[in-house]
């Protein structure tokens, strides 16, 4: 009787897209950030909460562009451009796959920003220890900041971000796989797979290749949730490392040469009111360049995620493959990540101000 009720409940849950649950989860996360997170005593926890809230908010706004970006990389799928896609499937098709994004990024972002802050703290103490108290500031006479400060800031951010992203991917990747499958499902990839929602997609992916529904086969099928994980991990770890290292070093350069840096150094603790203009310039350059440089790896990752029996070695031997890897979807990816970076870092700055932390904490 109990197993029957469980089976019926699971069937009902699978048949529902889960919109209400996922948006309620998103609303609760935002409410916690605004009303409860400011009372947390540990600055790094507030830092992580600010970054997580900004990530979720940004993903909701930019998800439609990401859907077009994902579809543009499917090798065997038809070329569906934005207006054609909306005409054929409706505007809501651009938001397909948002539910696993909200769940996955909540967990992964908390892990990422906490690990990133901790890593920066340790690395900064190691790299900047010898220069402590000896920093050269720009003065009215034109004394220049040593060039090494930019390289060390870039190194700290690159290593810290790469390490943090590597840890967070263990939690996030299955959700990204589900998200990508849901985004491109109507493209004809695995035509037997029509995902009703996050739970339905999860169970179908786990059961792929299983001869029956035995528990052992389902347990073994969990590895399907990490299909393409290595390639995706290379792509996203590289992207996050490039983006954050470029952002923090460019922001540092802009603030030093505009004189804002001296004002921030007068208040070494708590939030710092970084200029939206500086944030926008630094974040767009970092996001667009990072997206362009890592486009070839993402191109392979998306096709591994969505196509059964995809062979990387066979594919790269095909004529014109290098051009496809370098440029197919590259414009969408650069625009998407450039705009997303601007939106993310500005929102993160506002959340950080509310929670009394600095987005560039432990920078030096």
Short mmCIF file of C-alpha atoms in Angstrom, two decimals:
data_model
loop_
_atom_site.label_atom_id
_atom_site.label_comp_id
_atom_site.label_asym_id
_atom_site.label_seq_id
_atom_site.Cartn_x
_atom_site.Cartn_y
_atom_site.Cartn_z
CA UNK A 1 0.00 0.00 0.00
CA UNK A 2 2.77 2.41 0.97
CA UNK A 3 4.75 1.64 -2.20
CA UNK A 4 1.63 2.21 -4.31
CA UNK A 5 0.99 5.60 -2.72
CA UNK A 6 4.65 6.53 -3.21
CA UNK A 7 4.48 5.49 -6.85
CA UNK A 8 1.30 7.50 -7.44
CA UNK A 9 2.77 10.57 -5.74
CA UNK A 10 5.93 10.28 -7.83
CA UNK A 11 3.86 9.98 -11.00
CA UNK A 12 1.90 13.12 -10.15
CA UNK A 13 5.10 15.02 -9.36
CA UNK A 14 6.68 13.91 -12.65
CA UNK A 15 3.68 15.07 -14.66
CA UNK A 16 3.93 18.63 -13.35
CA UNK A 17 6.48 21.14 -14.64
CA UNK A 18 7.20 22.47 -11.14
CA UNK A 19 6.85 26.16 -11.97
CA UNK A 20 5.17 27.08 -8.68
CA UNK A 21 7.70 25.20 -6.55
CA UNK A 22 10.75 26.64 -8.32
CA UNK A 23 9.49 30.24 -8.25
CA UNK A 24 8.50 29.88 -4.60
CA UNK A 25 12.05 28.68 -3.94
CA UNK A 26 13.45 31.70 -5.78
CA UNK A 27 11.23 34.10 -3.82
CA UNK A 28 12.23 32.52 -0.51
CA UNK A 29 15.92 32.84 -1.42
CA UNK A 30 15.52 36.55 -2.20
CA UNK A 31 13.56 37.13 1.01
CA UNK A 32 16.27 35.44 3.08
CA UNK A 33 18.96 37.61 1.48
CA UNK A 34 17.11 40.83 2.23
CA UNK A 35 15.76 40.12 5.70
CA UNK A 36 17.88 37.42 7.37
CA UNK A 37 21.33 37.46 5.75
CA UNK A 38 22.27 40.97 7.06
CA UNK A 39 22.19 39.60 10.61
CA UNK A 40 24.80 36.90 9.89
CA UNK A 41 27.97 37.61 11.88
CA UNK A 42 30.48 36.00 9.52
CA UNK A 43 31.39 38.37 6.61
CA UNK A 44 32.20 35.49 4.27
CA UNK A 45 28.71 34.04 4.76
CA UNK A 46 27.16 37.40 3.91
CA UNK A 47 29.49 37.59 0.90
CA UNK A 48 28.29 34.16 -0.25
CA UNK A 49 24.63 35.09 0.26
CA UNK A 50 25.05 38.28 -1.79
CA UNK A 51 26.74 36.37 -4.62
CA UNK A 52 24.12 33.62 -4.59
CA UNK A 53 21.18 36.03 -4.73
CA UNK A 54 22.81 37.99 -7.56
CA UNK A 55 23.47 34.77 -9.49
CA UNK A 56 19.87 33.56 -9.23
CA UNK A 57 18.44 36.96 -10.19
CA UNK A 58 20.82 37.27 -13.12
CA UNK A 59 20.08 33.76 -14.42
CA UNK A 60 16.35 34.47 -14.43
CA UNK A 61 16.85 37.64 -16.49
CA UNK A 62 19.37 36.15 -18.94
CA UNK A 63 18.00 32.62 -19.33
CA UNK A 64 16.28 33.34 -22.65
CA UNK A 65 19.56 34.36 -24.30
CA UNK A 66 21.21 31.26 -22.85
CA UNK A 67 18.50 29.10 -24.45
CA UNK A 68 19.27 30.57 -27.88
CA UNK A 69 22.99 30.12 -27.19
CA UNK A 70 22.52 26.44 -26.34
CA UNK A 71 20.36 25.75 -29.39
CA UNK A 72 22.82 27.46 -31.72
CA UNK A 73 25.47 24.88 -30.82
CA UNK A 74 23.49 21.73 -31.64
CA UNK A 75 25.20 20.23 -34.67
CA UNK A 76 22.33 18.18 -36.10
CA UNK A 77 19.49 20.43 -35.04
CA UNK A 78 17.66 22.85 -37.35
CA UNK A 79 18.72 26.50 -37.33
CA UNK A 80 16.07 28.15 -35.19
CA UNK A 81 16.69 31.84 -34.71
CA UNK A 82 15.07 33.98 -32.06
CA UNK A 83 11.92 35.15 -33.85
CA UNK A 84 11.40 31.79 -35.55
CA UNK A 85 11.78 30.03 -32.22
CA UNK A 86 9.22 32.29 -30.53
CA UNK A 87 6.83 31.93 -33.49
CA UNK A 88 7.04 28.13 -33.50
CA UNK A 89 7.07 27.40 -29.77
CA UNK A 90 5.94 30.57 -28.05
CA UNK A 91 7.77 33.05 -25.86
CA UNK A 92 7.74 30.61 -22.92
CA UNK A 93 10.11 28.31 -24.85
CA UNK A 94 12.93 30.73 -24.04
CA UNK A 95 12.47 29.99 -20.34
CA UNK A 96 12.52 26.22 -20.71
CA UNK A 97 14.96 24.71 -18.21
CA UNK A 98 14.88 27.56 -15.70
CA UNK A 99 13.71 25.30 -12.84
CA UNK A 100 16.90 23.19 -12.53
CA UNK A 101 18.93 26.40 -12.86
CA UNK A 102 17.28 27.89 -9.76
CA UNK A 103 17.83 24.76 -7.68
CA UNK A 104 21.33 24.03 -8.92
CA UNK A 105 22.73 27.53 -8.71
CA UNK A 106 21.45 28.06 -5.19
CA UNK A 107 23.59 25.22 -3.85
CA UNK A 108 26.53 25.70 -6.20
CA UNK A 109 26.73 29.48 -5.71
CA UNK A 110 26.88 29.20 -1.94
CA UNK A 111 29.75 26.73 -2.31
CA UNK A 112 31.46 28.83 -4.98
CA UNK A 113 31.43 32.22 -3.25
CA UNK A 114 32.34 30.81 0.15
CA UNK A 115 35.27 28.85 -1.33
CA UNK A 116 36.28 31.82 -3.51
CA UNK A 117 36.45 34.21 -0.54
CA UNK A 118 38.39 31.71 1.57
CA UNK A 119 40.82 31.00 -1.27
CA UNK A 120 41.40 34.70 -1.92
CA UNK A 121 42.08 35.30 1.74
CA UNK A 122 44.75 32.59 1.86
CA UNK A 123 46.32 33.48 -1.50
CA UNK A 124 46.34 37.21 -0.75
CA UNK A 125 48.18 36.64 2.51
CA UNK A 126 50.81 34.63 0.63
CA UNK A 127 51.29 36.91 -2.38
CA UNK A 128 50.90 40.29 -0.74
CA UNK A 129 52.66 39.48 2.54
CA UNK A 130 55.99 40.99 1.49
CA UNK A 131 54.33 44.20 0.28
CA UNK A 132 52.18 44.69 3.34
CA UNK A 133 52.36 48.30 4.44
CA UNK A 134 54.54 49.20 1.45
CA UNK A 135 51.88 49.74 -1.22
CA UNK A 136 52.70 52.56 -3.62
CA UNK A 137 49.66 54.77 -4.25
CA UNK A 138 48.93 57.25 -6.97
CA UNK A 139 49.51 60.72 -5.65
CA UNK A 140 48.97 64.21 -6.95
CA UNK A 141 52.58 64.15 -8.17
CA UNK A 142 51.78 61.16 -10.37
CA UNK A 143 53.50 58.36 -8.43
CA UNK A 144 52.43 55.10 -10.02
CA UNK A 145 51.13 51.85 -8.57
CA UNK A 146 53.60 49.00 -9.21
CA UNK A 147 52.57 46.81 -12.13
CA UNK A 148 52.96 43.68 -9.99
CA UNK A 149 49.83 44.57 -8.02
CA UNK A 150 47.68 43.90 -11.10
CA UNK A 151 49.35 40.59 -11.89
CA UNK A 152 49.08 39.43 -8.29
CA UNK A 153 45.42 40.45 -8.13
CA UNK A 154 44.80 38.56 -11.37
CA UNK A 155 46.65 35.49 -10.09
CA UNK A 156 44.75 35.46 -6.79
CA UNK A 157 41.39 35.77 -8.55
CA UNK A 158 42.25 33.25 -11.28
CA UNK A 159 43.42 30.52 -8.90
CA UNK A 160 40.74 31.21 -6.31
CA UNK A 161 37.92 31.30 -8.84
CA UNK A 162 39.11 28.18 -10.65
CA UNK A 163 39.36 26.23 -7.39
CA UNK A 164 35.95 27.42 -6.18
CA UNK A 165 34.28 26.60 -9.50
CA UNK A 166 35.80 23.12 -9.51
CA UNK A 167 34.22 22.44 -6.12
CA UNK A 168 30.83 23.90 -7.00
CA UNK A 169 30.52 21.93 -10.25
CA UNK A 170 30.18 18.69 -8.31
CA UNK A 171 26.87 20.07 -7.04
CA UNK A 172 25.76 22.02 -10.09
CA UNK A 173 26.64 19.91 -13.13
CA UNK A 174 23.68 17.47 -13.00
CA UNK A 175 21.32 20.46 -12.90
CA UNK A 176 23.09 22.02 -15.89
CA UNK A 177 22.80 18.78 -17.85
CA UNK A 178 19.06 18.68 -17.14
CA UNK A 179 18.75 22.36 -18.02
CA UNK A 180 20.50 21.90 -21.36
CA UNK A 181 18.45 18.82 -22.25
CA UNK A 182 15.24 20.71 -21.51
CA UNK A 183 16.38 23.72 -23.56
CA UNK A 184 17.15 21.71 -26.70
CA UNK A 185 14.62 18.87 -26.32
CA UNK A 186 12.39 20.13 -29.15
CA UNK A 187 15.38 20.34 -31.48
CA UNK A 188 15.07 16.64 -32.27
CA UNK A 189 17.89 15.55 -29.97
CA UNK A 190 16.88 12.20 -28.48
CA UNK A 191 13.34 12.52 -29.92
CA UNK A 192 11.90 10.00 -27.47
CA UNK A 193 12.76 12.34 -24.61
CA UNK A 194 10.10 14.94 -23.87
CA UNK A 195 10.73 16.38 -20.43
CA UNK A 196 7.70 17.51 -18.44
CA UNK A 197 9.77 19.05 -15.67
CA UNK A 198 12.93 18.77 -13.60
CA UNK A 199 11.98 15.54 -11.82
CA UNK A 200 10.74 13.90 -15.01
CA UNK A 201 13.95 14.85 -16.83
CA UNK A 202 16.11 13.59 -13.96
CA UNK A 203 14.46 10.17 -13.87
CA UNK A 204 14.49 9.77 -17.65
CA UNK A 205 18.18 10.63 -17.86
CA UNK A 206 18.99 8.19 -15.05
CA UNK A 207 17.06 5.44 -16.87
CA UNK A 208 18.78 6.02 -20.22
CA UNK A 209 20.33 2.79 -21.44
CA UNK A 210 18.70 0.72 -18.67
CA UNK A 211 17.15 -2.53 -19.87
CA UNK A 212 14.60 -2.56 -17.07
CA UNK A 213 13.57 -0.55 -14.03
CA UNK A 214 15.56 -2.50 -11.44
CA UNK A 215 16.96 -0.48 -8.56
CA UNK A 216 20.55 -1.48 -9.35
CA UNK A 217 20.24 -0.20 -12.93
CA UNK A 218 18.79 3.06 -11.67
CA UNK A 219 21.64 3.51 -9.19
CA UNK A 220 24.16 2.88 -11.97
CA UNK A 221 22.23 5.35 -14.11
CA UNK A 222 23.14 8.21 -11.78
CA UNK A 223 26.40 8.47 -13.72
CA UNK A 224 24.30 9.63 -16.68
CA UNK A 225 23.76 12.90 -14.81
CA UNK A 226 27.50 13.56 -15.17
CA UNK A 227 27.70 12.81 -18.89
CA UNK A 228 30.06 15.34 -20.46
CA UNK A 229 31.03 16.58 -17.01
CA UNK A 230 34.76 16.66 -17.71
CA UNK A 231 34.45 18.79 -20.86
CA UNK A 232 31.89 21.07 -19.26
CA UNK A 233 34.07 21.36 -16.16
CA UNK A 234 37.02 22.46 -18.29
CA UNK A 235 34.83 25.01 -20.07
CA UNK A 236 33.16 26.57 -17.07
CA UNK A 237 36.13 26.45 -14.73
CA UNK A 238 38.24 28.21 -17.36
CA UNK A 239 35.49 30.74 -18.02
CA UNK A 240 34.94 31.64 -14.36
CA UNK A 241 38.68 31.88 -13.71
CA UNK A 242 39.19 34.19 -16.70
CA UNK A 243 36.11 36.28 -15.95
CA UNK A 244 36.80 36.94 -12.27
CA UNK A 245 40.54 37.50 -12.73
CA UNK A 246 39.98 39.98 -15.56
CA UNK A 247 37.15 41.72 -13.72
CA UNK A 248 39.06 42.29 -10.49
CA UNK A 249 42.29 43.37 -12.20
CA UNK A 250 40.50 45.75 -14.62
CA UNK A 251 38.37 47.17 -11.80
CA UNK A 252 41.51 47.69 -9.72
CA UNK A 253 43.21 49.48 -12.62
CA UNK A 254 40.23 51.78 -13.22
CA UNK A 255 39.87 52.65 -9.54
CA UNK A 256 43.57 53.33 -9.05
CA UNK A 257 43.78 55.66 -12.05
CA UNK A 258 40.58 57.50 -11.14
CA UNK A 259 41.66 58.07 -7.53
CA UNK A 260 38.76 56.08 -6.09
CA UNK A 261 41.15 53.49 -4.69
CA UNK A 262 42.45 55.87 -2.05
CA UNK A 263 38.92 56.48 -0.76
CA UNK A 264 38.30 52.75 -0.48
CA UNK A 265 41.57 52.20 1.39
CA UNK A 266 40.44 54.71 4.00
CA UNK A 267 37.64 52.25 4.84
CA UNK A 268 39.31 48.81 4.79
CA UNK A 269 36.34 46.96 6.30
CA UNK A 270 32.75 46.58 5.15
CA UNK A 271 31.05 47.52 1.89
CA UNK A 272 32.67 49.77 -0.71
CA UNK A 273 30.65 51.85 -3.15
CA UNK A 274 32.22 50.82 -6.45
CA UNK A 275 31.21 52.94 -9.44
CA UNK A 276 28.62 51.38 -11.75
CA UNK A 277 30.61 52.71 -14.71
CA UNK A 278 33.80 50.99 -13.55
CA UNK A 279 31.90 47.79 -12.81
CA UNK A 280 30.19 47.85 -16.22
CA UNK A 281 33.43 48.35 -18.16
CA UNK A 282 35.37 45.72 -16.22
CA UNK A 283 32.57 43.14 -16.20
CA UNK A 284 31.62 43.43 -19.88
CA UNK A 285 35.23 43.08 -21.04
CA UNK A 286 35.79 40.15 -18.67
CA UNK A 287 32.55 38.36 -19.56
CA UNK A 288 32.73 38.84 -23.33
CA UNK A 289 36.41 37.90 -23.60
CA UNK A 290 36.03 34.96 -21.24
CA UNK A 291 33.03 33.70 -23.21
CA UNK A 292 34.83 33.99 -26.55
CA UNK A 293 37.97 32.21 -25.34
CA UNK A 294 36.04 29.27 -23.87
CA UNK A 295 33.46 28.92 -26.69
CA UNK A 296 35.21 25.93 -28.37
CA UNK A 297 35.13 23.89 -25.15
CA UNK A 298 31.48 24.74 -24.48
CA UNK A 299 30.62 23.82 -28.07
CA UNK A 300 31.86 20.28 -27.48
CA UNK A 301 30.32 20.10 -24.00
CA UNK A 302 26.81 20.98 -25.22
CA UNK A 303 26.90 18.35 -27.97
CA UNK A 304 28.22 15.69 -25.60
CA UNK A 305 25.40 16.53 -23.18
CA UNK A 306 22.63 16.38 -25.75
CA UNK A 307 23.65 13.74 -28.31
CA UNK A 308 23.81 10.04 -27.65
CA UNK A 309 27.01 8.30 -28.76
CA UNK A 310 28.69 11.60 -29.65
CA UNK A 311 32.38 11.03 -30.41
CA UNK A 312 34.69 13.99 -29.93
CA UNK A 313 37.55 12.38 -31.87
CA UNK A 314 35.35 11.55 -34.86
CA UNK A 315 33.84 15.00 -34.88
CA UNK A 316 37.09 16.98 -34.81
CA UNK A 317 38.27 15.08 -37.92
CA UNK A 318 35.40 16.51 -39.96
CA UNK A 319 35.93 19.30 -42.46
CA UNK A 320 35.29 22.79 -41.12
CA UNK A 321 35.08 21.64 -37.52
CA UNK A 322 37.66 24.12 -36.24
CA UNK A 323 35.64 27.01 -37.62
CA UNK A 324 32.46 25.65 -36.00
CA UNK A 325 34.16 25.20 -32.64
CA UNK A 326 35.65 28.67 -32.69
CA UNK A 327 32.71 30.66 -34.00
CA UNK A 328 29.45 28.67 -33.98
CA UNK A 329 27.43 30.32 -31.25
CA UNK A 330 30.46 32.43 -30.35
CA UNK A 331 28.69 35.73 -30.91
CA UNK A 332 25.73 34.66 -28.79
CA UNK A 333 28.07 33.41 -26.07
CA UNK A 334 30.14 36.59 -26.02
CA UNK A 335 27.07 38.84 -25.98
CA UNK A 336 25.35 36.65 -23.42
CA UNK A 337 28.30 36.48 -21.04
CA UNK A 338 29.23 40.13 -21.53
CA UNK A 339 25.73 41.37 -20.71
CA UNK A 340 25.27 38.76 -18.00
CA UNK A 341 28.52 39.83 -16.36
CA UNK A 342 27.44 43.49 -16.30
CA UNK A 343 24.07 42.59 -14.83
CA UNK A 344 25.56 40.14 -12.33
CA UNK A 345 28.32 42.36 -10.95
CA UNK A 346 26.05 45.40 -10.62
CA UNK A 347 23.38 43.37 -8.81
CA UNK A 348 26.08 41.72 -6.69
CA UNK A 349 27.42 45.15 -5.78
CA UNK A 350 23.97 46.26 -4.61
CA UNK A 351 23.40 43.10 -2.58
CA UNK A 352 26.91 43.44 -1.12
CA UNK A 353 26.19 47.02 -0.05
CA UNK A 354 23.00 45.82 1.64
CA UNK A 355 24.90 43.05 3.45
CA UNK A 356 27.89 45.30 4.28
CA UNK A 357 30.54 43.33 2.39
CA UNK A 358 32.85 44.22 -0.50
CA UNK A 359 32.63 42.33 -3.80
CA UNK A 360 36.44 42.58 -4.02
CA UNK A 361 37.08 41.46 -0.45
CA UNK A 362 40.53 39.95 0.28
CA UNK A 363 41.72 41.51 -2.96
CA UNK A 364 45.04 42.38 -1.44
#
